[in-house]
Short mmCIF file of C-alpha atoms in Angstrom, two decimals:
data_model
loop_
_atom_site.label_atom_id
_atom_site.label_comp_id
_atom_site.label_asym_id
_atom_site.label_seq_id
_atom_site.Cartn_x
_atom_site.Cartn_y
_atom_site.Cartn_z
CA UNK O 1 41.87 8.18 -11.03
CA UNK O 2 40.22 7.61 -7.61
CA UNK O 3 42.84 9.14 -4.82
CA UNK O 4 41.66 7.82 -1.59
CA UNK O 5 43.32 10.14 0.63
CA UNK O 6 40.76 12.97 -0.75
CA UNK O 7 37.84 10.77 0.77
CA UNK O 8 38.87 9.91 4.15
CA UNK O 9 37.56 12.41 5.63
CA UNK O 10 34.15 12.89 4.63
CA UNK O 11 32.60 10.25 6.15
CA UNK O 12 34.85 9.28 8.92
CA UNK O 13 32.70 10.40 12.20
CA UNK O 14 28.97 9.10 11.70
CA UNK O 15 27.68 11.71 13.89
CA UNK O 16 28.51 14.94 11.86
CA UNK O 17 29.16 13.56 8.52
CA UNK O 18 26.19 11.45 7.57
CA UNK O 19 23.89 13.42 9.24
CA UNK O 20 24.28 16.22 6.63
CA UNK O 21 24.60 13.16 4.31
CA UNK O 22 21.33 12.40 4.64
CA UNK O 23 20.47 16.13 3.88
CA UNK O 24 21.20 15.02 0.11
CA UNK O 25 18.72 12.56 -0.53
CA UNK O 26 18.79 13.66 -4.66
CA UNK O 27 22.85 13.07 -5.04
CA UNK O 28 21.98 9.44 -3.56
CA UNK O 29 19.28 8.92 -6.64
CA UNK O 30 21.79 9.96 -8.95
CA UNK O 31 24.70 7.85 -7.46
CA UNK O 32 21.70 4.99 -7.43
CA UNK O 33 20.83 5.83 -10.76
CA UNK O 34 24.66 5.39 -12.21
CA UNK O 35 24.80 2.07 -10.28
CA UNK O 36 21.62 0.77 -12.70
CA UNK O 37 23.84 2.05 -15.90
CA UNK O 38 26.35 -0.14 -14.78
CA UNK O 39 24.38 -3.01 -13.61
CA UNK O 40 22.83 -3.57 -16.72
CA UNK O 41 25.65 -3.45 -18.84
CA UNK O 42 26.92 -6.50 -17.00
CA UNK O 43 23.49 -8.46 -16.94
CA UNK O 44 24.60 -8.23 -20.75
CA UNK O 45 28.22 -9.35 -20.17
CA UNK O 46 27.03 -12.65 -18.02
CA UNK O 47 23.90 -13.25 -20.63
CA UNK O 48 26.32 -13.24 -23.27
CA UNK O 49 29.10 -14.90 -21.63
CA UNK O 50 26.60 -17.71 -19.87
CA UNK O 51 25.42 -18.73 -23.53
CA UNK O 52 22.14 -17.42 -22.88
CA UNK O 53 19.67 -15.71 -25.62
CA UNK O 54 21.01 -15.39 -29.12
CA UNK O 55 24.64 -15.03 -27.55
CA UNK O 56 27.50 -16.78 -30.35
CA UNK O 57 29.18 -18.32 -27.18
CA UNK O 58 26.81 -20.99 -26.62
CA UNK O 59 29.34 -23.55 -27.55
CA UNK O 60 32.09 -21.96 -25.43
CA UNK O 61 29.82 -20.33 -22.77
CA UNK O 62 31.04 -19.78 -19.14
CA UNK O 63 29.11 -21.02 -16.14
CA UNK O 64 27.93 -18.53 -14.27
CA UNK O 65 29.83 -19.48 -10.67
CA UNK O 66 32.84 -18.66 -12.59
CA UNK O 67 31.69 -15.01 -14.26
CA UNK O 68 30.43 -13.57 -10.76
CA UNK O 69 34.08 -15.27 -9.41
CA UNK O 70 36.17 -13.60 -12.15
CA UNK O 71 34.56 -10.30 -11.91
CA UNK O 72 34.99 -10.07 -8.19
CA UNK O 73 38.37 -11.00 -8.16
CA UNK O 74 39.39 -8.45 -11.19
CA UNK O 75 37.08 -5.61 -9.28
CA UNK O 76 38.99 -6.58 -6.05
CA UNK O 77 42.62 -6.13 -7.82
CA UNK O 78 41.60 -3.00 -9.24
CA UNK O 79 40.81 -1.88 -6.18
CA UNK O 80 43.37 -3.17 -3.89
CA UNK O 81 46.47 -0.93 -5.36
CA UNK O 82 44.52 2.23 -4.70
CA UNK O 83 42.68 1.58 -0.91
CA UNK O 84 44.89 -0.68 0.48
CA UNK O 85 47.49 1.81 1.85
CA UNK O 86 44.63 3.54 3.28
CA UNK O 87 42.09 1.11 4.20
CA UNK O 88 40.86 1.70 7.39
CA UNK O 89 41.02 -2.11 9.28
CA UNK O 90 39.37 -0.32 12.54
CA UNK O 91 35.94 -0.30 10.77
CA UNK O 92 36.02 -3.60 10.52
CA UNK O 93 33.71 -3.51 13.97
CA UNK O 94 30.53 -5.47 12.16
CA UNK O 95 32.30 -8.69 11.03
CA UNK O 96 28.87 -10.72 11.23
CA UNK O 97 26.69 -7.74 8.75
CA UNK O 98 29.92 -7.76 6.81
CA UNK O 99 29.89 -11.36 6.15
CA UNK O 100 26.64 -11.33 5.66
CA UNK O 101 26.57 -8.76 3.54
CA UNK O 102 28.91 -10.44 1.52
CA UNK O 103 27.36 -13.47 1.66
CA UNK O 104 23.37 -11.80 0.16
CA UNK O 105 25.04 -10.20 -2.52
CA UNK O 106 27.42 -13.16 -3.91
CA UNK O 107 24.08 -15.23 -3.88
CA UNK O 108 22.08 -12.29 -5.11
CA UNK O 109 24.28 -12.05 -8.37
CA UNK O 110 24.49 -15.73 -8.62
CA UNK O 111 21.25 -16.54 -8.43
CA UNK O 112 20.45 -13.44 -10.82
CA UNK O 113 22.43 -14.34 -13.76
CA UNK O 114 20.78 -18.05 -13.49
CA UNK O 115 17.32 -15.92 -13.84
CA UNK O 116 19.23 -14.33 -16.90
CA UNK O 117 20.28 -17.73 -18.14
CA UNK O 118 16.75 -18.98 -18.02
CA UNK O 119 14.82 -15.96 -18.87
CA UNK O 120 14.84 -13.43 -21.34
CA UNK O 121 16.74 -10.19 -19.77
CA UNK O 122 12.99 -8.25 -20.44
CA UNK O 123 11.01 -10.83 -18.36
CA UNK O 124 13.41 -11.16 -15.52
CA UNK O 125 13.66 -7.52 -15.16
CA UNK O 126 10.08 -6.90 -15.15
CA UNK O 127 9.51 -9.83 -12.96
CA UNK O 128 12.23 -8.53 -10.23
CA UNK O 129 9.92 -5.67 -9.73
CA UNK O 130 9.51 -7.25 -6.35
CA UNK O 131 12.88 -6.31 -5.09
CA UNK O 132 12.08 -2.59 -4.03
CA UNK O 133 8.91 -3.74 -2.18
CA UNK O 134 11.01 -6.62 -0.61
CA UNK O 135 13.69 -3.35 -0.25
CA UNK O 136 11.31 -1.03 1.41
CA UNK O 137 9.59 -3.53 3.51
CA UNK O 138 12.94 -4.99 5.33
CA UNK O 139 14.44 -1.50 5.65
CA UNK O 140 11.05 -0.24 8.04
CA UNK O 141 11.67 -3.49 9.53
CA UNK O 142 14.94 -3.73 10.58
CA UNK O 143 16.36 -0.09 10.24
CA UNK O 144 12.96 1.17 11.32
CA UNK O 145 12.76 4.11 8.56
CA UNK O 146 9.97 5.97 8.87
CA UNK O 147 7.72 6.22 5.25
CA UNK O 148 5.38 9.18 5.03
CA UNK O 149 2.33 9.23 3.38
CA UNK O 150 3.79 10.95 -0.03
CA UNK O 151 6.92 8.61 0.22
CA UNK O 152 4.05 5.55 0.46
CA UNK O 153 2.08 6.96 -2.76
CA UNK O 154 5.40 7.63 -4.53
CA UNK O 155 7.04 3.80 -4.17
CA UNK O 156 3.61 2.53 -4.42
CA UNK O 157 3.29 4.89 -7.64
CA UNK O 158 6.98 4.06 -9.41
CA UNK O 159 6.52 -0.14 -8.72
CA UNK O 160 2.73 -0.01 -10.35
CA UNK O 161 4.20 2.32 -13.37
CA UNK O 162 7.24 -0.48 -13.33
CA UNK O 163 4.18 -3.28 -13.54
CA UNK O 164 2.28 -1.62 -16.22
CA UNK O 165 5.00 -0.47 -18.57
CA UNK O 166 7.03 -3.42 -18.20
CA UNK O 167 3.97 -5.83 -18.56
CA UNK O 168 4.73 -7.87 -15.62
CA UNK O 169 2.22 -9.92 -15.44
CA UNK O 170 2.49 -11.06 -19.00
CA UNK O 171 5.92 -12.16 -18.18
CA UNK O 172 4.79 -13.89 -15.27
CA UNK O 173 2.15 -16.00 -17.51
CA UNK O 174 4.43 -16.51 -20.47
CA UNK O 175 7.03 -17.95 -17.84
CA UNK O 176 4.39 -19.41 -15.96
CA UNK O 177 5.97 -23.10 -17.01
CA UNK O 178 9.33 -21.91 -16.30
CA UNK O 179 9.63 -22.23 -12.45
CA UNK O 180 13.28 -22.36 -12.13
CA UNK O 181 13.96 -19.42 -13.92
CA UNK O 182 10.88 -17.63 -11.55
CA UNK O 183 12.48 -19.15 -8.15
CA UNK O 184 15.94 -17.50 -9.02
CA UNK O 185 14.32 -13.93 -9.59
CA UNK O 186 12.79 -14.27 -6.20
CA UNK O 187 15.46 -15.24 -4.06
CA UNK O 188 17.81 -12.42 -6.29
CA UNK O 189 15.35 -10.00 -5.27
CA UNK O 190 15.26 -10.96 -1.67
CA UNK O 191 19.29 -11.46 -1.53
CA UNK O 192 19.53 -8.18 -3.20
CA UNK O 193 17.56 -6.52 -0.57
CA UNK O 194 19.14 -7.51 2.19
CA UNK O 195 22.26 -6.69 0.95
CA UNK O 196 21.21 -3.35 0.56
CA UNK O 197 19.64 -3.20 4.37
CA UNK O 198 23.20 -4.29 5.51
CA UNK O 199 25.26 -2.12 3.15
CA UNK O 200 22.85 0.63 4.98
CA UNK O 201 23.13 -0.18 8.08
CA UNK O 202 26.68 0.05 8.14
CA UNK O 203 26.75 3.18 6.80
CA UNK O 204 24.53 4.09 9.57
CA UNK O 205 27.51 3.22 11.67
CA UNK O 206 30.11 5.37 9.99
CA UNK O 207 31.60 3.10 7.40
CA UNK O 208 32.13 5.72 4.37
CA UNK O 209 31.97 4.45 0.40
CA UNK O 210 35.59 3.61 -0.29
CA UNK O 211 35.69 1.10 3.03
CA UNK O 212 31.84 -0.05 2.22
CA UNK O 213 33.55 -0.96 -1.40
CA UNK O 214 36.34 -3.11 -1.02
CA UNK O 215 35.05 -4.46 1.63
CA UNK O 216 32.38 -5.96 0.42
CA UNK O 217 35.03 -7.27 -2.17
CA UNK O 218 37.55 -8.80 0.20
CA UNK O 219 34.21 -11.11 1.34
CA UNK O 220 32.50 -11.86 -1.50
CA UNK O 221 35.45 -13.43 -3.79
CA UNK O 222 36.21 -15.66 -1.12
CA UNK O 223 32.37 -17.08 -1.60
CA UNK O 224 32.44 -17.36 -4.77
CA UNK O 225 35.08 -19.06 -5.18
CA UNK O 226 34.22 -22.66 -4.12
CA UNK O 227 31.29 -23.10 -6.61
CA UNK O 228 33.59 -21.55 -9.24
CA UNK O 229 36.08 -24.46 -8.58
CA UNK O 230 33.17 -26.90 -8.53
CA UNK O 231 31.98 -26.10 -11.85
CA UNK O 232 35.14 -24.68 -13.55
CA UNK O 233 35.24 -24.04 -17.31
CA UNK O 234 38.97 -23.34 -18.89
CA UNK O 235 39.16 -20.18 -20.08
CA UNK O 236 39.87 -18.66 -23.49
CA UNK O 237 41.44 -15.68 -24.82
CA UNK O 238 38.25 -14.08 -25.97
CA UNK O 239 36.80 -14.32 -23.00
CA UNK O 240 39.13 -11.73 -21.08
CA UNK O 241 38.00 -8.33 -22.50
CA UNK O 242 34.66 -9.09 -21.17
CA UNK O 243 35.85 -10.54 -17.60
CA UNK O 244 37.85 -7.38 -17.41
CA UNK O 245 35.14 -4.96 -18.70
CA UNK O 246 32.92 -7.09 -16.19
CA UNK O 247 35.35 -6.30 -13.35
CA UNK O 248 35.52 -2.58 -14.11
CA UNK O 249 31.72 -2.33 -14.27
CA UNK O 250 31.20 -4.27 -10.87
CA UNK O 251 34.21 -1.82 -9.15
CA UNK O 252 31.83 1.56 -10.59
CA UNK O 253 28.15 -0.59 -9.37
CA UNK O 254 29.50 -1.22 -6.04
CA UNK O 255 31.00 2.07 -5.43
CA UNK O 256 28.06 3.82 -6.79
CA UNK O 257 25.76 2.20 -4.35
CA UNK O 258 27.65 2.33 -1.28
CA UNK O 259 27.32 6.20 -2.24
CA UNK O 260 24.01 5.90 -2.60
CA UNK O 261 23.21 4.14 0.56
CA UNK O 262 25.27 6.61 2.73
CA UNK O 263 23.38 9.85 0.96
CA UNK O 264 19.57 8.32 0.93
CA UNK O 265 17.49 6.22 2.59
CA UNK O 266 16.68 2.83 1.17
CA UNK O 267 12.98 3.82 0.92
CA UNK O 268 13.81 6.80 -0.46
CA UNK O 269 16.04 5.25 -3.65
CA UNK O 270 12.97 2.79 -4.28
CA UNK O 271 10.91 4.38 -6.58
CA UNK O 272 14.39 5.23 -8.65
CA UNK O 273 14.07 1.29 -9.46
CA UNK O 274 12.10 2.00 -12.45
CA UNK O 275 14.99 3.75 -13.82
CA UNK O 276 16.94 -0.07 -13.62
CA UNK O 277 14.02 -1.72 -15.35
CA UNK O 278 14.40 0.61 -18.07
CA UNK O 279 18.12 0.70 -18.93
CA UNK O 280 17.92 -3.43 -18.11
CA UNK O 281 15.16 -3.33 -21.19
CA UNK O 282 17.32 -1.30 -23.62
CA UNK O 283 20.52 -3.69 -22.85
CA UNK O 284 18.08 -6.13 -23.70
CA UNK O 285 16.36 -4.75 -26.54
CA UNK O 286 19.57 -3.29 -28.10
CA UNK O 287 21.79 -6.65 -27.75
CA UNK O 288 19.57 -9.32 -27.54
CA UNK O 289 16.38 -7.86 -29.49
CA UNK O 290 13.75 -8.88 -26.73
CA UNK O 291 11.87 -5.42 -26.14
CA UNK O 292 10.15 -3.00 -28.68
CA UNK O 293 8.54 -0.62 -26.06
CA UNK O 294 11.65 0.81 -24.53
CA UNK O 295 10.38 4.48 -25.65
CA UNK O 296 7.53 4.40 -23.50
CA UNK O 297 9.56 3.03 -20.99
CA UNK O 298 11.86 6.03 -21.36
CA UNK O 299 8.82 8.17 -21.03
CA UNK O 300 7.37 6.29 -17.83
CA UNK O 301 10.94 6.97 -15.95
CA UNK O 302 10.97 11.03 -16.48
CA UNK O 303 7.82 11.50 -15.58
CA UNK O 304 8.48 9.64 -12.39
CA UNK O 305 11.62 11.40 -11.30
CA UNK O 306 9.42 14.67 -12.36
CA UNK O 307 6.99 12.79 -9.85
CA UNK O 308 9.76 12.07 -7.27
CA UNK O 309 11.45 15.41 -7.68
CA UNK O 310 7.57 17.26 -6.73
CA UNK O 311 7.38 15.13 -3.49
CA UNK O 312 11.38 15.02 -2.78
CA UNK O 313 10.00 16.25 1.06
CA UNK O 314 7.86 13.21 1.66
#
């Protein structure tokens, strides 16, 4: 069980704390690396819950407003019991990045399980190999991280590798006729992105994992909420185990990359993203049946991080 009271302290005062922070770059990878695990596991909760592939709930499917609502609101009430006492209402000195923040990432889930809905989990994954580019790009722009020449060759390196093995561009012509389903991958990517600028930037400012957490939680149920309303579906008995699962998975993603975010650089975690594509295609391959390469893809990710791990300095 999380105690919060044994995490208070570590990142409380920006100027001591996350400056050694930042002198573990490799435990934010890992914590980044965990987030993927959990992410897709529930990119195969909302595909099967939305009714989309060969999921048995097509007749009884949920819309996906209302899965991103439900699994907010059951993340933010496990949460609540065990932060609240000690949730630290001072750091609320960002309102407008925290809103916003909220705001990217409600849209970036939305609009990613409508990619999901429309799109085979394989093709949408390899097609939102854009989002680390769009990542790395916004991060030198508006947290001005500096990207060395090794760093440059090793992003440029993982999201190539990410093209190849997870034949991008065959998606993008066999979906080439399917431009809603292409539009919703995009703007995921971009929301995505700049949710994870803001999420660093406040960490920047001292804002530690457990606060960065619920948080993000106490803004992001109350936008999703409306278009939940709007397109509400009643629900039915057998659709609880998965909300809850859902709930528990999006409390572990979101804590994971707050972690991440404080520990490592955005351009840093990039080239990690190869690691997503690749548990994303076994979710994919193992529940829905849509991928027969995932053993190369397996191979292309260790020999990355072997990559990564030789160039960790850069």
């Amino acid at each position: 069980m999380i105690n919060p009271s044994n995490q208070s302290s570590r990142f409380n005062t920006p100027s001591s704390s996350l400056a050694s922070d930042r002198n573990q770059p490799w435990l934010g990878a890992a914590w980044k690396i965990a987030s993927f695990a959990c992410g897709a596991l529930l990119n195969g909760i909302a595909r099967y819950l939305s009714g989309g592939g060969d999921s048995t709930l097509s007749a009884a499917a949920l819309p996906v407003y209302e899965i991103v609502f439900f699994q907010d609101l059951i993340a933010l009430l496990i949460l609540l019991p065990l932060y609240f006492k000690s949730f630290e209402f001072k750091q609320f000195t960002h309102l407008p990045v925290h809103f916003f923040r909220g705001l990217t990432s409600a849209a970036a889930v939305i609009t990613w399980y409508f990619a999901l809905f429309y799109l085979p989990l394989a093709d949408a994954v390899a097609i939102s190999v854009v989002g680390p580019v769009m990542g790395v790009i916004l991060a030198r722009w508006f947290l001005k991280e500096k990207l060395k020449l090794l760093r440059i060759i090793l992003i440029s390196s993982s999201v190539l590798s990410a093209v190849f093995v997870m034949q991008t561009l065959d998606a993008l012509k066999g979906n080439s006729t399917n431009l809603i389903g292409l539009l919703f991958v995009f703007i995921s990517a971009l929301c995505f992105a700049l949710a994870k600028v803001s999420t660093r930037y406040l960490a920047e400012k001292g804002c530690n994992a457990r606060f960065l957490t619920l948080s993000l939680l106490l803004f992001i149920v109350p936008v999703s909420v409306v278009p939940a309303i709007i397109h509400w579906v009643p629900l039915e008995l057998y659709h609880l185990p998965w909300l809850i699962l859902a709930g528990g998975l999006t409390v572990l993603a979101i804590a994971c990359v707050s972690k991440a975010l404080i520990y490592s650089e955005v351009s840093f975690l990039a080239p990690f993203d190869i690691c997503r594509f690749v548990l994303n295609a076994a979710v994919g391959y193992y529940a829905f049946t849509e991928l027969p390469t995932i053993s190369a893809m397996i191979l292309a990710s260790i020999f990355l991080v072997f990559v990564s791990w030789k160039v960790r300095t850069g």
